[in-house]
Short mmCIF file of C-alpha atoms in Angstrom, two decimals:
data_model
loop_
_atom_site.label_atom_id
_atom_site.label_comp_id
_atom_site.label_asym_id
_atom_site.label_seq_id
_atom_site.Cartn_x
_atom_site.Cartn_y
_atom_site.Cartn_z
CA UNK A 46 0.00 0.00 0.00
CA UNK A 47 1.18 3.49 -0.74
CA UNK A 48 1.65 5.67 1.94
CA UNK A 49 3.93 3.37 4.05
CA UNK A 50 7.60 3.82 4.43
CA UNK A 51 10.90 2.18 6.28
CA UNK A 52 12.82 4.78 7.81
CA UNK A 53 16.54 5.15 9.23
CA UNK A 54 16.98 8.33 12.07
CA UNK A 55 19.43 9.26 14.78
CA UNK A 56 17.49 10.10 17.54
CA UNK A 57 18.57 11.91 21.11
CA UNK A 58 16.87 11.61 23.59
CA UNK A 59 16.66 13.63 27.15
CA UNK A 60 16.26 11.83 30.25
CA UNK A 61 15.85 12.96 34.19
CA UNK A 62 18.34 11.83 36.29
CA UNK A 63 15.25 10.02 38.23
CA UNK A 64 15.16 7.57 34.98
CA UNK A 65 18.80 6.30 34.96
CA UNK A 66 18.26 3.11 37.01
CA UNK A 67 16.30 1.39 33.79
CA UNK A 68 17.13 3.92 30.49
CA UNK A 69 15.92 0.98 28.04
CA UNK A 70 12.16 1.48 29.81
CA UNK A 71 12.65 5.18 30.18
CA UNK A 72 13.62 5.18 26.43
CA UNK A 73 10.97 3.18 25.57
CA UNK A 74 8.02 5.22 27.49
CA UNK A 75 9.64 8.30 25.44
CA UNK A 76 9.20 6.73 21.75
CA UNK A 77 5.76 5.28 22.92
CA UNK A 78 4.48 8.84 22.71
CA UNK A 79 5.31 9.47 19.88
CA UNK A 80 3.37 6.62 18.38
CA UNK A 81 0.57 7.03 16.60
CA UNK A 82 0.75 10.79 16.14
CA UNK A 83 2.05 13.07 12.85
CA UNK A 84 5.20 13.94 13.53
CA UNK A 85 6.67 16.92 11.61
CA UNK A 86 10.44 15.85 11.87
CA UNK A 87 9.48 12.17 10.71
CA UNK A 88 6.90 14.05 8.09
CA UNK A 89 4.36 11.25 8.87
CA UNK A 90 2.84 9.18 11.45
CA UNK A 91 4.49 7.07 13.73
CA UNK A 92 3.67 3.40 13.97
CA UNK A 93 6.28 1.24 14.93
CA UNK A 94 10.09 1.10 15.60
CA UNK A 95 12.86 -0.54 16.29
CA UNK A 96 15.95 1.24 17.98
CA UNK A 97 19.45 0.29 19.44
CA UNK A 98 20.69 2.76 21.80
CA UNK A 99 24.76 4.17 20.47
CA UNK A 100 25.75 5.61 24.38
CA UNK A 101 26.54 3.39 27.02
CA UNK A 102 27.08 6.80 29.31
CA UNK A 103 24.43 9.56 28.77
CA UNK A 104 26.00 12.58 28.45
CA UNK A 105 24.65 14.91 31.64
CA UNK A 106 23.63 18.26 30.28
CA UNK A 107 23.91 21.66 32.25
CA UNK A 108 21.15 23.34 33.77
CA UNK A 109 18.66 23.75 36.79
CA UNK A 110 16.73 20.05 35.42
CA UNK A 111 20.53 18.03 34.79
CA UNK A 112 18.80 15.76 32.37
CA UNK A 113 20.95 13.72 30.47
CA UNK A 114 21.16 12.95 26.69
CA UNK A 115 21.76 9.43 25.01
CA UNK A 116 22.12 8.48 21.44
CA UNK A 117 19.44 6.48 19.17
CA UNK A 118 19.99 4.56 16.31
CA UNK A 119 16.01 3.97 15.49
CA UNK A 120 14.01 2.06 12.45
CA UNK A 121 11.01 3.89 11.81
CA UNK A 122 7.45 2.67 10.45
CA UNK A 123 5.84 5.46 9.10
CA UNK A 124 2.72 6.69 7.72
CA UNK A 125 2.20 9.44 5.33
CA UNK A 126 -0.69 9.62 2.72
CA UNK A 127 -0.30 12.10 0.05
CA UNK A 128 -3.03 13.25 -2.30
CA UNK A 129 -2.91 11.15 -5.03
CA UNK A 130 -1.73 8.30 -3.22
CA UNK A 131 -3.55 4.68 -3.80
CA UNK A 132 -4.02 3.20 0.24
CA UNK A 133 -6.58 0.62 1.60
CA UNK A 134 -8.88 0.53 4.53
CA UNK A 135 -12.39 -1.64 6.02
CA UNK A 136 -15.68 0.05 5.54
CA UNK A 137 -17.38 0.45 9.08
CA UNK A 138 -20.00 2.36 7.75
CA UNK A 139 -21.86 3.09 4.97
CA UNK A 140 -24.84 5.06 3.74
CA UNK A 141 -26.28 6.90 0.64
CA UNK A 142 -24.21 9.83 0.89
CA UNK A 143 -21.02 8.53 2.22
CA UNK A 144 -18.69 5.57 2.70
CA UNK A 145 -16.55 5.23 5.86
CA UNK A 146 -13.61 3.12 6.44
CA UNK A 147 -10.85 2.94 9.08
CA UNK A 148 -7.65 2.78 7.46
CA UNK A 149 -4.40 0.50 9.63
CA UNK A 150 -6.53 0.44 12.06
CA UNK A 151 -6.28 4.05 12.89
CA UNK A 152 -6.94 6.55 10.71
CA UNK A 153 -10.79 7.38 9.96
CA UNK A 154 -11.64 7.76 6.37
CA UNK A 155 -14.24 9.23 4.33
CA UNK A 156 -15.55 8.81 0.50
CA UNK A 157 -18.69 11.24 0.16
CA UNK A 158 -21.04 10.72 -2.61
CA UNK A 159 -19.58 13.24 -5.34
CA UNK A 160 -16.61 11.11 -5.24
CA UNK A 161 -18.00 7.93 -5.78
CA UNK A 162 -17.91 6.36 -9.23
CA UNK A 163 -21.40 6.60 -11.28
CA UNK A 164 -20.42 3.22 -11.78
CA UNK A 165 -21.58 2.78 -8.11
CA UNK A 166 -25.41 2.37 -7.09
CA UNK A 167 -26.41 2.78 -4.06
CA UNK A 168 -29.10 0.11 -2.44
CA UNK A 169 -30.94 -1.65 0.52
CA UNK A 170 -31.04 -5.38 0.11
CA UNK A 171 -31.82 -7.59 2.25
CA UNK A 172 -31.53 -5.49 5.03
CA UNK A 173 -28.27 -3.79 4.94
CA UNK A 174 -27.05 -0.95 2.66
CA UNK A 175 -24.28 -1.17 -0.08
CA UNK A 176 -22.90 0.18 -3.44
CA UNK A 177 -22.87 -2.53 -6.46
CA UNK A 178 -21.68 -1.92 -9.44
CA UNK A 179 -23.71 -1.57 -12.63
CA UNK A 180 -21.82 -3.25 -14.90
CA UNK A 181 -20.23 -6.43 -12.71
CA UNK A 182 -23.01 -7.63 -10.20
CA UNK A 183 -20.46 -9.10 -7.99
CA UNK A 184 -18.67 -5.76 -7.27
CA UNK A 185 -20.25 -4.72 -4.18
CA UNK A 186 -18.83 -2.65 -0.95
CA UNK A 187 -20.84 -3.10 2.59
CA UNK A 188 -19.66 -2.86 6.13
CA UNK A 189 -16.64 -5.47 6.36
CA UNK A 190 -15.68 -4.50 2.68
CA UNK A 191 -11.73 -3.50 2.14
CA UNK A 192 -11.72 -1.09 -0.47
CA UNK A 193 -8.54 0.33 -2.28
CA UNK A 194 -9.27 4.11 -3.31
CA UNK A 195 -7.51 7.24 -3.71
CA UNK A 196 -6.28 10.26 -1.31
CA UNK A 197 -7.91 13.36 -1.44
CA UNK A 198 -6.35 15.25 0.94
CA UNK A 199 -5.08 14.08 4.93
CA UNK A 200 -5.74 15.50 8.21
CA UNK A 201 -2.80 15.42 10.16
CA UNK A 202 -4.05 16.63 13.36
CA UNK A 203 -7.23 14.45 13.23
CA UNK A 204 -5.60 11.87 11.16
CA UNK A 205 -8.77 12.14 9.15
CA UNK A 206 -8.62 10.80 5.16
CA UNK A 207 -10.83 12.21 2.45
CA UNK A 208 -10.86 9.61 -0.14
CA UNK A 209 -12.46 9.24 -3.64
CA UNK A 210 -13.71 6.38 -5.56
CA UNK A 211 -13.89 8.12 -8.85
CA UNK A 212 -10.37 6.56 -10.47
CA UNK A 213 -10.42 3.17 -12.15
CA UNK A 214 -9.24 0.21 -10.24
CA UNK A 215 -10.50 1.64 -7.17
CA UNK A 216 -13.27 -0.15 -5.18
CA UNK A 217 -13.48 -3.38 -3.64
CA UNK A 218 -9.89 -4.77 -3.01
CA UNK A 219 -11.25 -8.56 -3.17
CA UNK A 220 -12.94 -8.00 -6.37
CA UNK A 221 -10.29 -6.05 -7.74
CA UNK A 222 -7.79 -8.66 -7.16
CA UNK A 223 -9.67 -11.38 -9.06
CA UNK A 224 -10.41 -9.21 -11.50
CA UNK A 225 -7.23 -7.10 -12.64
CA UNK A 226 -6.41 -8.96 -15.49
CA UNK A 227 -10.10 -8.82 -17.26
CA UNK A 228 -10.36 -5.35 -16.57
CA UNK A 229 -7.03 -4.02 -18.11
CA UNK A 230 -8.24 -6.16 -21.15
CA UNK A 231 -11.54 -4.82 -21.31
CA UNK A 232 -10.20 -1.35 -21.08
CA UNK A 233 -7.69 -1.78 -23.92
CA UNK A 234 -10.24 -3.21 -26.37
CA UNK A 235 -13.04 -0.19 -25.55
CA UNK A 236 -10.13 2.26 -26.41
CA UNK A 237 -9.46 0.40 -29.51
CA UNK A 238 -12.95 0.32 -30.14
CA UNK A 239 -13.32 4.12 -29.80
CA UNK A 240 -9.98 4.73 -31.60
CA UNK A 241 -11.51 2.75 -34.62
CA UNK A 242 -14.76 4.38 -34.35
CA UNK A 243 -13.54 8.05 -33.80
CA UNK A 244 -11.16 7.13 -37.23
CA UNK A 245 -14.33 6.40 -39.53
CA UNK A 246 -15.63 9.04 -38.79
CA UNK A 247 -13.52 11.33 -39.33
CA UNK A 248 -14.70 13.26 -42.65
CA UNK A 249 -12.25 15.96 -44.74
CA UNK A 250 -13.48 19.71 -45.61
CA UNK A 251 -12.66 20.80 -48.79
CA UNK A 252 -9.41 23.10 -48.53
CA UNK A 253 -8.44 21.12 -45.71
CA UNK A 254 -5.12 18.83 -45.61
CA UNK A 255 -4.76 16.04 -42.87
CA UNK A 256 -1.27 15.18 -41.87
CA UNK A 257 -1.55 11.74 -42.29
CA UNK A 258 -2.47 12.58 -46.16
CA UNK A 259 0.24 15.22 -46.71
CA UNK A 260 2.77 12.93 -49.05
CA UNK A 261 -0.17 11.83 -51.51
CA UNK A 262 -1.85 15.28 -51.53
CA UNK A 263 2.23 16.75 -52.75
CA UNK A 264 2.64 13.76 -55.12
CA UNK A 265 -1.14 14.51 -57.34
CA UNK A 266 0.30 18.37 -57.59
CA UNK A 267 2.86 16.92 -59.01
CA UNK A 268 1.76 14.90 -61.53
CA UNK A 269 -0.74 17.72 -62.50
CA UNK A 270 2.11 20.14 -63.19
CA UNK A 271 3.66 17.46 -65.42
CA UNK A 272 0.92 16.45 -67.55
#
């Protein structure tokens, strides 16, 4: 899924004096934080990490709290959706004018109706709501549904996701799968299709001289001028 990144960081981190019986727990409780949250420095949100500590000796630092500072070497999970971005979450709720999903777990996202496919129809049956698509019947997205679709824009205080279903190969993740190869063929033989039909019917104005006709249109002058 897009969005997700590996990151390497050297990290320092201040303790209180009170901590230095168990730093590893101390350091620990500090990162902890931090999960879970956008971070500005890391440019994303925090979800995991792994990190190996560089000082044996925490260097005591000046001042009326003495805290002292110890090296990090950290690996960093992080999470940062862009617009544009392809990323995947469970629907948890749906109605006519909106789909909502929950994205890692997390982060709350929301597709409202404008940006939802026409594709997409909206129905009760058999007594729970969904979207189904017109032209495969088995394309459907209901509570419990993962659904790939595409970033709109990312709050990063609320860690709230507009999303939109409007590109193609967005929708239900299950069907999508199954499905990938038939679609990318039925895609390329409607723009043949259209590329035939827009060539036929083409018509020429009088006066007027195509590109694609420019050699034979040269070649009759010339032959006129010789006879």
């Amino acid at each position: 899924m897009e969005g997700l990144s590996v990151a390497d960081a050297n990290l320092v981190v201040y303790l209180h004096p009170s901590k230095s019986k168990n730093v590893s727990q101390a350091i620990l409780r500090e990162l902890g934080s931090l999960l879970f949250k956008f971070n500005e420095t890391f440019d994303g949100v925090l979800l995991a990490y792994d990190v190996h500590i560089l000082d044996k000796k925490g260097k005591i630092l000046s001042g009326v709290h003495p805290y002292f500072a110890l090296k990090l070497k950290a690996n960093l999970l992080l999470f940062s959706p862009k617009p544009d971005m392809i990323i995947e979450g469970k629907v948890v709720k749906l109605c006519q004018e909106s789909i909502h999903a929950i994205v890692l777990g997390f982060s709350s996202a929301i597709i409202t109706a404008e940006n939802i496919h026409g594709e997409f129809k909206y129905k009760y049956k058999d007594g729970e709501e969904l979207f189904a698509s017109k032209s495969h019947k088995r394309h459907v997205i209901k509570v419990g549904t993962m659904i790939r679709f595409l970033v709109k824009s990312f709050d990063e205080e609320m860690l709230h996701i507009t999303g939109s279903l409007m590109p193609a190969h967005t929708g239900s993740i299950r069907w999508l799968d199954r499905n990938l190869e038939e679609i990318s063929e039925i895609d390329r033989s409607s723009m043949k299709s259209r590329d035939r039909e827009s060539l036929g019917d083409k018509t020429v104005d009088e006066g007027s001289t195509p590109l694609s006709h420019n050699s034979y249109i040269k070649k009759s002058k010339k032959r006129r001028i010789a006879e």
